[in-house]
Coordinates of C-alpha atoms and ligand atoms in Angstrom, one line a residue:
Chain A
X281 CA -38.6 -163.2 63.5
X282 CA -37.2 -164.5 60.2
X283 CA -37.2 -162.5 57.1
X284 CA -35.8 -165.2 54.9
X285 CA -37.8 -167.2 52.5
X286 CA -37.2 -171.0 52.6
X287 CA -35.0 -172.8 50.0
X288 CA -38.1 -174.4 48.6
X289 CA -39.9 -171.0 48.2
X290 CA -36.7 -169.6 46.5
X291 CA -36.5 -172.6 44.1
X292 CA -40.2 -172.2 43.2
X293 CA -39.9 -168.5 42.6
X294 CA -36.8 -168.9 40.5
X295 CA -38.5 -171.6 38.4
X296 CA -41.5 -169.3 37.9
X297 CA -39.3 -166.4 36.9
X298 CA -37.5 -168.6 34.3
X299 CA -40.8 -169.9 33.0
X300 CA -42.3 -166.4 32.7
X301 CA -39.4 -165.0 30.8
X302 CA -39.2 -167.9 28.4
X303 CA -42.9 -168.5 27.9
X304 CA -45.0 -165.4 28.5
X305 CA -43.3 -162.4 27.1
X306 CA -43.1 -163.0 23.4
X307 CA -45.5 -160.8 21.4
X308 CA -46.6 -158.8 24.4
X309 CA -46.4 -155.5 22.4
X310 CA -48.8 -156.9 19.8
X311 CA -51.2 -158.4 22.3
X312 CA -51.2 -155.1 24.2
X313 CA -51.9 -153.1 21.0
X314 CA -54.7 -155.5 20.0
X315 CA -56.2 -156.0 23.5
X316 CA -55.7 -159.7 23.0
X317 CA -56.0 -162.3 25.7
X318 CA -53.8 -165.3 25.0
X319 CA -55.3 -168.6 26.0
X320 CA -52.2 -170.5 25.3
X321 CA -50.3 -168.6 27.9
X322 CA -53.2 -168.8 30.3
X323 CA -53.1 -172.6 30.0
X324 CA -49.3 -172.7 30.4
X325 CA -49.7 -170.8 33.7
X326 CA -52.4 -173.1 34.8
X327 CA -50.3 -176.2 33.9
X328 CA -47.4 -175.1 36.1
X329 CA -50.0 -174.7 38.9
X330 CA -50.5 -170.9 39.3
X331 CA -54.3 -171.1 39.4
X332 CA -54.3 -173.8 42.1
X333 CA -51.4 -172.7 44.4
X334 CA -53.5 -172.2 47.5
X335 CA -56.0 -175.0 47.1
X336 CA -56.0 -178.5 48.6
X337 CA -54.4 -181.3 46.6
X338 CA -57.7 -183.2 46.5
X339 CA -59.0 -180.7 44.0
X340 CA -55.7 -180.6 42.1
X341 CA -54.2 -177.7 44.0
X342 CA -50.7 -177.0 45.3
X343 CA -51.6 -176.8 49.0
X344 CA -49.4 -173.7 49.4
X345 CA -49.9 -171.2 52.2
X346 CA -50.5 -167.6 51.3
X347 CA -46.9 -166.5 52.1
X348 CA -45.7 -169.0 49.4
X349 CA -48.5 -168.0 47.0
X350 CA -47.6 -164.3 47.4
X351 CA -43.9 -165.2 46.7
X352 CA -45.0 -167.0 43.5
X353 CA -47.2 -164.2 42.2
X354 CA -44.4 -161.7 42.9
X355 CA -42.0 -163.9 40.9
X356 CA -44.6 -164.3 38.1
X357 CA -45.2 -160.5 37.7
X358 CA -41.4 -159.9 37.9
X359 CA -40.7 -162.3 35.1
X360 CA -43.9 -161.7 33.0
X361 CA -44.3 -158.4 31.3
X362 CA -47.9 -159.2 30.7
X363 CA -49.4 -157.8 33.9
X364 CA -52.9 -158.1 32.6
X365 CA -52.4 -161.8 32.4
X366 CA -51.1 -162.0 36.0
X367 CA -54.1 -160.0 37.3
X368 CA -56.5 -162.2 35.3
X369 CA -54.9 -165.2 37.1
X370 CA -55.4 -163.5 40.5
X371 CA -59.1 -163.1 39.7
X372 CA -59.2 -166.8 39.0
X373 CA -57.5 -167.6 42.3
X374 CA -59.9 -165.3 44.2
X375 CA -63.0 -166.9 42.7
X376 CA -61.6 -170.3 43.7
X377 CA -60.9 -169.0 47.2
X378 CA -64.5 -167.9 47.7
X379 CA -65.7 -171.4 46.7
X380 CA -63.0 -173.0 48.9
X381 CA -63.8 -170.9 52.0
X382 CA -67.6 -170.6 51.7
X383 CA -68.8 -173.1 49.2
X384 CA -70.5 -176.4 49.9
X385 CA -68.7 -179.7 49.3
X386 CA -70.5 -180.4 46.0
X387 CA -69.7 -176.9 44.7
X388 CA -66.1 -177.4 45.5
X389 CA -66.0 -180.8 43.8
X390 CA -67.7 -179.4 40.7
X391 CA -66.1 -176.0 40.3
X392 CA -62.6 -176.1 41.9
X393 CA -60.9 -178.7 39.7
X394 CA -61.7 -176.8 36.4
X395 CA -60.7 -173.5 38.0
X396 CA -57.5 -174.9 39.2
X397 CA -56.6 -176.6 35.9
X398 CA -57.5 -173.4 34.1
X399 CA -59.9 -175.3 31.9
X400 CA -62.7 -172.9 33.0
X401 CA -62.2 -169.2 33.4
X402 CA -63.8 -167.5 36.4
X403 CA -64.9 -163.9 37.0
X404 CA -66.3 -162.1 40.0
X405 CA -69.1 -159.6 39.4
X406 CA -69.7 -157.0 42.1
X407 CA -69.4 -153.5 40.5
X408 CA -72.1 -151.8 38.5
X409 CA -72.2 -148.6 36.5
X410 CA -73.7 -146.8 39.5
X411 CA -72.3 -148.9 42.3
X412 CA -68.5 -148.9 42.4
X413 CA -67.0 -147.9 45.8
X414 CA -70.4 -148.0 47.3
X415 CA -71.0 -151.7 46.8
X416 CA -74.1 -151.7 49.0
X417 CA -75.9 -149.5 46.5
X418 CA -75.9 -152.2 43.8
X419 CA -79.2 -152.8 42.0
X420 CA -78.7 -156.4 40.8
X421 CA -81.3 -158.5 42.6
X422 CA -81.9 -162.2 43.2
X423 CA -85.5 -162.7 44.0
X424 CA -86.7 -166.0 45.4
X425 CA -88.2 -168.1 42.6
X426 CA -89.5 -171.7 42.5
X427 CA -86.4 -173.9 43.2
X428 CA -84.1 -171.0 43.6
X429 CA -83.6 -167.3 42.6
X430 CA -84.3 -165.1 39.6
X431 CA -81.3 -162.8 38.9
X432 CA -81.7 -159.5 37.2
X433 CA -79.1 -156.7 36.7
X434 CA -76.0 -155.5 34.9
X435 CA -72.5 -155.7 36.2
X436 CA -69.7 -153.5 34.9
X437 CA -65.9 -153.6 34.4
X438 CA -65.7 -157.3 35.2
X439 CA -62.2 -158.8 34.8
X440 CA -62.4 -162.0 32.6
X441 CA -66.0 -161.0 31.9
X442 CA -66.0 -161.6 28.1
X443 CA -64.3 -165.0 28.5
X444 CA -65.7 -166.3 31.7
X445 CA -67.2 -169.8 32.0
X446 CA -68.1 -169.3 35.7
X447 CA -69.2 -166.0 37.3
X448 CA -69.5 -165.4 41.0
X449 CA -72.2 -162.7 41.2
X450 CA -73.0 -160.7 44.3
X451 CA -76.7 -159.6 44.3
X452 CA -79.3 -158.3 46.6
X453 CA -81.5 -160.9 48.1
X454 CA -83.3 -158.9 50.8
X455 CA -85.2 -155.7 51.4
X456 CA -83.1 -154.5 54.3
X457 CA -81.6 -151.1 54.2
X458 CA -78.3 -152.5 55.4
X459 CA -76.2 -153.8 52.6
X460 CA -74.3 -156.5 54.5
X461 CA -77.5 -158.2 55.6
X462 CA -78.8 -158.0 52.0
X463 CA -76.2 -159.4 49.7
X464 CA -75.7 -163.0 48.6
X465 CA -73.2 -164.7 46.3
X466 CA -74.2 -166.9 43.4
X467 CA -72.5 -169.2 40.9
X468 CA -73.6 -168.4 37.4
X469 CA -72.3 -170.5 34.5
X470 CA -72.1 -169.1 31.0
X471 CA -74.8 -171.5 29.7
X472 CA -77.4 -170.0 32.0
X473 CA -80.3 -168.7 30.0
X474 CA -80.6 -164.9 30.3
X475 CA -76.8 -164.5 31.0
X476 CA -74.7 -162.6 28.4
X477 CA -71.4 -160.8 28.4
X478 CA -70.7 -157.6 26.5
X479 CA -67.7 -157.1 24.3
X480 CA -64.3 -156.4 25.8
X481 CA -63.9 -152.8 26.9
X482 CA -61.0 -150.9 25.4
X483 CA -58.8 -149.8 28.3
X484 CA -55.9 -147.4 28.8
X485 CA -53.7 -150.2 30.2
X486 CA -53.8 -153.9 31.2
X487 CA -55.1 -154.4 27.7
X488 CA -54.5 -158.1 27.5
X489 CA -56.9 -158.5 30.5
X490 CA -60.5 -158.8 29.3
X491 CA -63.1 -156.6 31.0
X492 CA -66.7 -156.2 30.2
X493 CA -70.3 -155.6 31.4
X494 CA -72.3 -158.8 32.3
X495 CA -76.0 -158.9 31.8
X496 CA -78.3 -161.0 33.9
X497 CA -81.9 -161.0 32.5
X498 CA -84.3 -163.2 34.3
X499 CA -81.6 -165.8 35.0
X500 CA -83.0 -168.6 37.0
X501 CA -80.4 -169.8 39.4
X502 CA -81.1 -173.1 41.3
X503 CA -80.9 -172.7 45.1
X504 CA -77.8 -175.0 45.2
X505 CA -75.9 -172.4 43.3
X506 CA -75.8 -170.0 46.2
X507 CA -72.3 -169.7 47.8
X508 CA -72.6 -170.1 51.6
X509 CA -76.0 -168.9 52.8
X510 CA -78.4 -166.2 51.8
X511 CA -77.3 -162.9 53.3
X512 CA -73.6 -163.9 53.6
X513 CA -72.5 -162.0 50.5
X514 CA -70.8 -159.1 52.3
X515 CA -68.9 -161.5 54.5
X516 CA -67.7 -163.4 51.5
X517 CA -66.8 -160.2 49.7
X518 CA -64.9 -158.8 52.8
X519 CA -62.9 -162.0 53.1
X520 CA -62.1 -162.4 49.4
X521 CA -61.1 -158.7 49.1
X522 CA -58.4 -159.2 51.8
X523 CA -56.9 -162.0 49.8
X524 CA -57.3 -160.1 46.5
X525 CA -55.6 -157.0 47.9
X526 CA -52.6 -158.9 49.2
X527 CA -52.2 -160.9 45.9
X528 CA -52.6 -157.7 43.8
X529 CA -50.0 -155.9 46.0
X530 CA -47.7 -158.9 45.5
X531 CA -48.2 -158.5 41.7
X532 CA -47.3 -154.8 41.9
X533 CA -44.2 -155.6 43.9
X534 CA -42.9 -158.0 41.2
X535 CA -43.5 -155.3 38.6
X536 CA -41.7 -152.7 40.8
X537 CA -38.7 -154.9 41.2
X538 CA -38.4 -155.5 37.5
X539 CA -38.7 -151.8 36.7
X540 CA -36.3 -150.9 39.4
X541 CA -33.6 -153.3 38.0
X542 CA -34.1 -152.1 34.5
X543 CA -33.8 -148.5 35.7
X544 CA -30.6 -149.1 37.7
X545 CA -29.0 -150.7 34.7
X546 CA -30.0 -147.8 32.5
X547 CA -28.8 -145.2 35.0
X548 CA -25.4 -147.1 35.1
X549 CA -25.0 -147.2 31.3
X550 CA -26.5 -144.0 30.0
X551 CA -23.8 -141.3 30.0
X552 CA -24.5 -137.6 29.9
X553 CA -22.1 -134.8 30.7
X554 CA -19.3 -137.3 30.7
X555 CA -20.7 -139.7 33.3
X556 CA -23.4 -142.2 34.0
X557 CA -26.7 -140.4 34.8
X558 CA -26.9 -142.5 38.0
X559 CA -24.1 -140.4 39.3
X560 CA -26.4 -137.4 39.4
X561 CA -28.1 -137.0 42.7
X562 CA -31.4 -136.1 41.2
X563 CA -31.4 -139.4 39.5
X564 CA -29.9 -141.6 42.2
X565 CA -32.4 -140.2 44.8
X566 CA -35.3 -141.4 42.6
X567 CA -33.7 -144.8 42.5
X568 CA -33.2 -144.8 46.3
X569 CA -36.9 -144.0 46.7
X570 CA -37.7 -146.9 44.5
X571 CA -35.7 -149.2 46.7
X572 CA -37.4 -147.8 49.8
X573 CA -40.8 -148.5 48.4
X574 CA -39.8 -152.1 47.4
X575 CA -38.4 -152.9 50.8
X576 CA -41.3 -151.5 52.8
X577 CA -43.8 -152.9 50.4
X578 CA -42.4 -156.4 50.8
X579 CA -42.6 -156.1 54.6
X580 CA -46.3 -155.2 54.7
X581 CA -47.2 -157.9 52.1
X582 CA -45.3 -160.5 54.1
X583 CA -47.1 -159.4 57.3
X584 CA -50.5 -159.5 55.7
X585 CA -49.9 -162.9 54.1
X586 CA -48.6 -164.2 57.4
X587 CA -51.7 -163.0 59.2
X588 CA -53.9 -164.8 56.8
X589 CA -51.9 -167.9 57.2
X590 CA -52.3 -167.6 61.0
X591 CA -56.0 -167.0 60.5
X592 CA -55.6 -163.5 61.9
X593 CA -57.9 -160.9 60.3
X594 CA -55.9 -158.7 58.0
X595 CA -58.3 -155.9 57.1
X596 CA -56.1 -153.0 57.9
X597 CA -52.8 -154.6 56.8
X598 CA -54.2 -155.8 53.4
X599 CA -55.6 -152.3 52.8
X600 CA -52.2 -150.7 53.8
X601 CA -50.5 -153.2 51.4
X602 CA -52.9 -152.3 48.6
X603 CA -52.7 -148.6 49.0
X604 CA -49.0 -148.5 49.5
X605 CA -48.0 -150.8 46.7
X606 CA -50.4 -149.4 44.2
X607 CA -49.3 -145.8 44.8
X608 CA -45.7 -146.9 44.9
X609 CA -46.1 -148.7 41.6
X610 CA -47.5 -145.6 39.9
X611 CA -44.7 -143.5 41.3
X612 CA -41.9 -146.0 40.3
X613 CA -43.3 -146.4 36.8
X614 CA -43.4 -142.6 36.3
X615 CA -39.9 -142.1 37.7
X616 CA -38.5 -145.0 35.6
X617 CA -39.9 -143.3 32.5
X618 CA -38.4 -140.0 33.5
X619 CA -35.0 -141.6 34.1
X620 CA -35.1 -143.3 30.7
X621 CA -35.8 -139.9 29.1
X622 CA -37.1 -139.9 25.5
X623 CA -36.2 -143.6 25.1
X624 CA -38.6 -144.3 28.0
X625 CA -41.4 -142.5 26.3
X626 CA -41.0 -144.7 23.2
X627 CA -43.0 -148.0 23.0
X628 CA -39.8 -149.9 22.3
X629 CA -38.6 -149.4 25.9
X630 CA -41.7 -151.2 27.3
X631 CA -42.0 -148.7 30.2
X632 CA -44.9 -146.7 28.8
X633 CA -46.9 -150.0 29.0
X634 CA -46.1 -150.4 32.7
X635 CA -47.0 -146.7 33.2
X636 CA -50.4 -147.2 31.5
X637 CA -51.0 -150.4 33.4
X638 CA -50.1 -148.8 36.8
X639 CA -53.1 -146.4 36.7
X640 CA -55.6 -149.1 37.3
X641 CA -53.8 -150.2 40.5
X642 CA -55.2 -147.3 42.6
X643 CA -58.7 -147.8 41.3
X644 CA -59.6 -151.5 41.1
X645 CA -60.2 -153.7 44.2
X646 CA -61.1 -150.6 46.2
X647 CA -59.7 -147.2 45.2
X648 CA -56.9 -145.6 47.4
X649 CA -59.4 -143.2 48.9
X650 CA -61.5 -146.1 50.1
X651 CA -58.5 -148.0 51.5
X652 CA -57.7 -144.9 53.5
X653 CA -61.3 -144.8 54.7
X654 CA -61.0 -148.4 55.9
X655 CA -57.7 -147.8 57.6
X656 CA -59.0 -144.7 59.3
X657 CA -62.3 -146.4 60.4
X658 CA -60.3 -149.2 62.0
X659 CA -57.9 -146.8 63.7
X660 CA -60.0 -146.1 66.8
X661 CA -60.5 -142.5 65.9
Chain B
X180 CA -67.4 -157.8 83.3
X181 CA -69.3 -160.5 81.6
X182 CA -69.2 -161.2 77.8
X183 CA -72.3 -159.2 77.0
X184 CA -71.1 -156.2 78.9
X185 CA -67.7 -156.3 77.2
X186 CA -69.3 -156.4 73.8
X187 CA -71.7 -153.6 74.8
X188 CA -68.8 -151.4 76.0
X189 CA -66.9 -152.1 72.8
X190 CA -69.9 -151.1 70.7
X191 CA -70.6 -148.0 72.7
X192 CA -67.0 -146.8 72.7
X193 CA -65.8 -148.0 69.2
X194 CA -68.8 -148.2 66.9
X195 CA -71.0 -145.4 68.0
X196 CA -68.5 -143.1 69.7
X197 CA -69.5 -139.5 69.5
X198 CA -73.0 -140.0 68.4
X199 CA -74.7 -139.1 71.7
X200 CA -76.2 -141.3 74.3
X201 CA -77.6 -144.5 72.9
X202 CA -79.1 -147.3 74.9
X203 CA -78.2 -150.7 73.8
X204 CA -79.8 -153.7 75.5
X205 CA -79.1 -157.3 74.7
X206 CA -81.8 -157.4 72.1
X207 CA -81.2 -154.1 70.3
X208 CA -81.1 -154.6 66.6
X209 CA -77.5 -153.7 65.7
X210 CA -77.5 -154.2 62.0
X211 CA -80.9 -152.7 60.9
X212 CA -80.3 -149.7 63.2
X213 CA -77.0 -149.1 61.4
X214 CA -74.9 -149.4 64.5
X215 CA -72.9 -152.1 62.8
X216 CA -72.2 -151.3 59.1
X217 CA -70.0 -153.2 56.7
X218 CA -66.8 -151.7 58.1
X219 CA -68.0 -151.8 61.7
X220 CA -68.4 -155.5 61.4
X221 CA -64.7 -155.9 60.5
X222 CA -63.9 -153.9 63.7
X223 CA -66.2 -156.0 65.7
X224 CA -64.8 -159.3 64.3
X225 CA -61.3 -158.2 65.1
X226 CA -62.4 -157.2 68.7
X227 CA -64.1 -160.6 69.3
X228 CA -61.3 -162.6 67.9
X229 CA -58.6 -160.9 69.9
X230 CA -60.5 -160.2 73.1
X231 CA -62.0 -163.7 73.4
X232 CA -59.3 -165.5 71.6
X233 CA -62.0 -166.9 69.3
X234 CA -61.6 -168.2 65.8
X235 CA -64.8 -167.5 63.9
X236 CA -65.2 -170.0 61.1
X237 CA -66.3 -168.9 57.7
X238 CA -69.6 -170.7 58.2
X239 CA -70.4 -168.6 61.2
X240 CA -69.9 -165.3 59.3
X241 CA -73.6 -164.7 59.0
X242 CA -75.6 -161.5 59.8
X243 CA -77.8 -163.6 62.2
X244 CA -74.8 -164.1 64.5
X245 CA -74.1 -160.4 64.9
X246 CA -77.5 -158.7 64.9
X247 CA -77.7 -158.3 68.7
X248 CA -75.6 -158.6 71.8
X249 CA -77.5 -161.8 72.6
X250 CA -76.7 -163.2 69.2
X251 CA -73.0 -162.4 69.6
X252 CA -73.0 -164.0 73.1
X253 CA -74.7 -167.1 71.7
X254 CA -72.0 -167.3 69.0
X255 CA -69.2 -167.0 71.6
X256 CA -70.8 -169.7 73.7
X257 CA -70.9 -172.0 70.7
X258 CA -67.3 -171.3 69.9
X259 CA -66.3 -171.9 73.5
X260 CA -68.2 -175.2 73.6
X261 CA -66.5 -176.4 70.4
Ligands
FAD795 C1 -58.9 -152.7 35.6 C2 -60.1 -152.9 36.5 C3 -60.6 -154.1 36.8 C4 -61.8 -154.3 37.5 N1 -62.3 -155.6 37.7 C5 -63.4 -155.7 38.4 C6 -63.9 -157.0 38.7 O1 -63.4 -158.1 38.3 N2 -65.1 -157.1 39.3 C7 -65.8 -156.1 39.8 O2 -66.8 -156.2 40.4 N3 -65.3 -154.8 39.6 C8 -64.1 -154.6 38.9 N4 -63.6 -153.3 38.7 C9 -64.4 -152.2 39.2 C10 -63.7 -151.6 40.5 O3 -63.9 -152.5 41.6 C11 -64.2 -150.2 40.7 O4 -63.7 -149.4 39.7 C12 -63.9 -149.6 42.0 O5 -64.6 -150.3 43.1 C13 -64.2 -148.1 42.1 O6 -65.5 -147.9 41.7 P1 -65.8 -146.8 40.5 O7 -64.7 -147.0 39.4 O8 -67.2 -146.8 40.2 O9 -65.4 -145.4 41.2 P2 -66.4 -144.5 42.1 O10 -66.8 -145.3 43.2 O11 -67.3 -143.8 41.3 O12 -65.3 -143.5 42.7 C14 -64.8 -142.4 41.9 C15 -63.8 -141.6 42.7 O13 -64.4 -141.1 43.9 C16 -63.7 -141.6 45.1 N5 -64.7 -141.9 46.2 C17 -65.8 -142.6 46.1 N6 -66.4 -142.8 47.3 C18 -65.6 -142.1 48.2 C19 -65.6 -141.9 49.6 N7 -66.6 -142.4 50.3 N8 -64.6 -141.3 50.1 C20 -63.6 -140.8 49.4 N9 -63.5 -140.9 48.0 C21 -64.5 -141.6 47.4 C22 -63.0 -142.9 44.6 O14 -61.9 -143.2 45.4 C23 -62.6 -142.5 43.2 O15 -61.4 -141.8 43.2 C24 -62.5 -153.2 38.0 C25 -62.0 -151.9 37.7 C26 -60.8 -151.8 36.9 C27 -60.3 -150.4 36.7

């Protein structure tokens, strides 16, 4: 067993950290306050290959395995204080992955290059107002129609929704009671008649990321826009969500590492009662707990990514990674703020933004409670 | 034990454990009857891939391939022949 990253992976990660610090952080306070997505930064990330890391070179991708990709995402979220941007990029990667793994050749040829180059922005639309954790209860339908399907329904909270050029929509195509026989995945482009996106939702955190409702009103979708086959939607969703959970966990790990280092520095330099606050056990224990979470989080992410690279199913491990890293992120952010005292509570310190951002981690891509249900269900109880 | 029997035993012990005596023959509808749900399928896939050392390609991840023991056996035969 080898825990060491390769020289090539280290070099790549270091370059990404430098790039992120130099190019992505300026004006983050303002963009956060204004809920502003910055296309210039999006394109810069795409230019250095972030959107295409895992895809074959023939489509303009970097041909990296998931272990390398995870390392890059971690480096990006460590260097980049705009976590909303990193998560928007992860959505882009996950949309590309669905097309790469399940799409037909002509779909890959048409859609992968602009997704990889960042020229087109992609979104994945599964959740609805009344169907969140219970994906199978969704109401959006795709009814057979001459030459294809007619799509009707409204999706909710969709990342990249207001700015998306391409949307991968999961909709019901059958009458079966059983969701995973019933769902199919469609490519909808923004020009499609009957498709519209609502305005950006004001969020507590991750404010630079754009989220909205998406409306599909009698959208006629040609049959060739179905991803995979009719009835394959739940399988596509299950596969994509494993990748998404691992990539999101990697993003959280990078943020945790950044906050941990900031907090260690602060605890070493902030003096009270004649000594650095890091000398007080109540403070140093919190920092030790941060370190424990980072080390253990890294191991489970590396295992899950390795499994995917070996084509081993990673349902349990990706759920463990998601639940562990998201809950750790929330705890580390809260502890970092506490250790920074009043200064941490001020906007200037930047920590309150990470605290606000962290609350979405245990909700999106399957809430913690759902992850535990999955882990329990697959634990031979 | 042949393939169908191993799959049947797995379904009985892991997917419908504790739900009383259920008869499953080779043609019993596993999806519509709710025996395999969206999480159950993940359990079944992991079982098939480890027990039979099979790699199920994305294109084979279709409800049709898992809706009965017969369908699962046919899938495994196909994978073996490839
Ligand atoms: C920032 C952000 C980005 C998002 N981006 C996207 C996107 O790009 N595409 C998309 O499709 N969706 C997106 N979502 C939606 C997200 O997938 C859902 O929020 C998530 O699936 C949970 O659904 P819900 O919010 O409706 O909560 P609900 O399902 O209503 O759950 C509410 C609470 O009840 C708990 N609960 C529900 N069922 C159970 C159960 N069986 N056992 C135990 N507890 C349970 C939940 O864990 C949660 O705590 C996003 C959400 C957020 C916050």
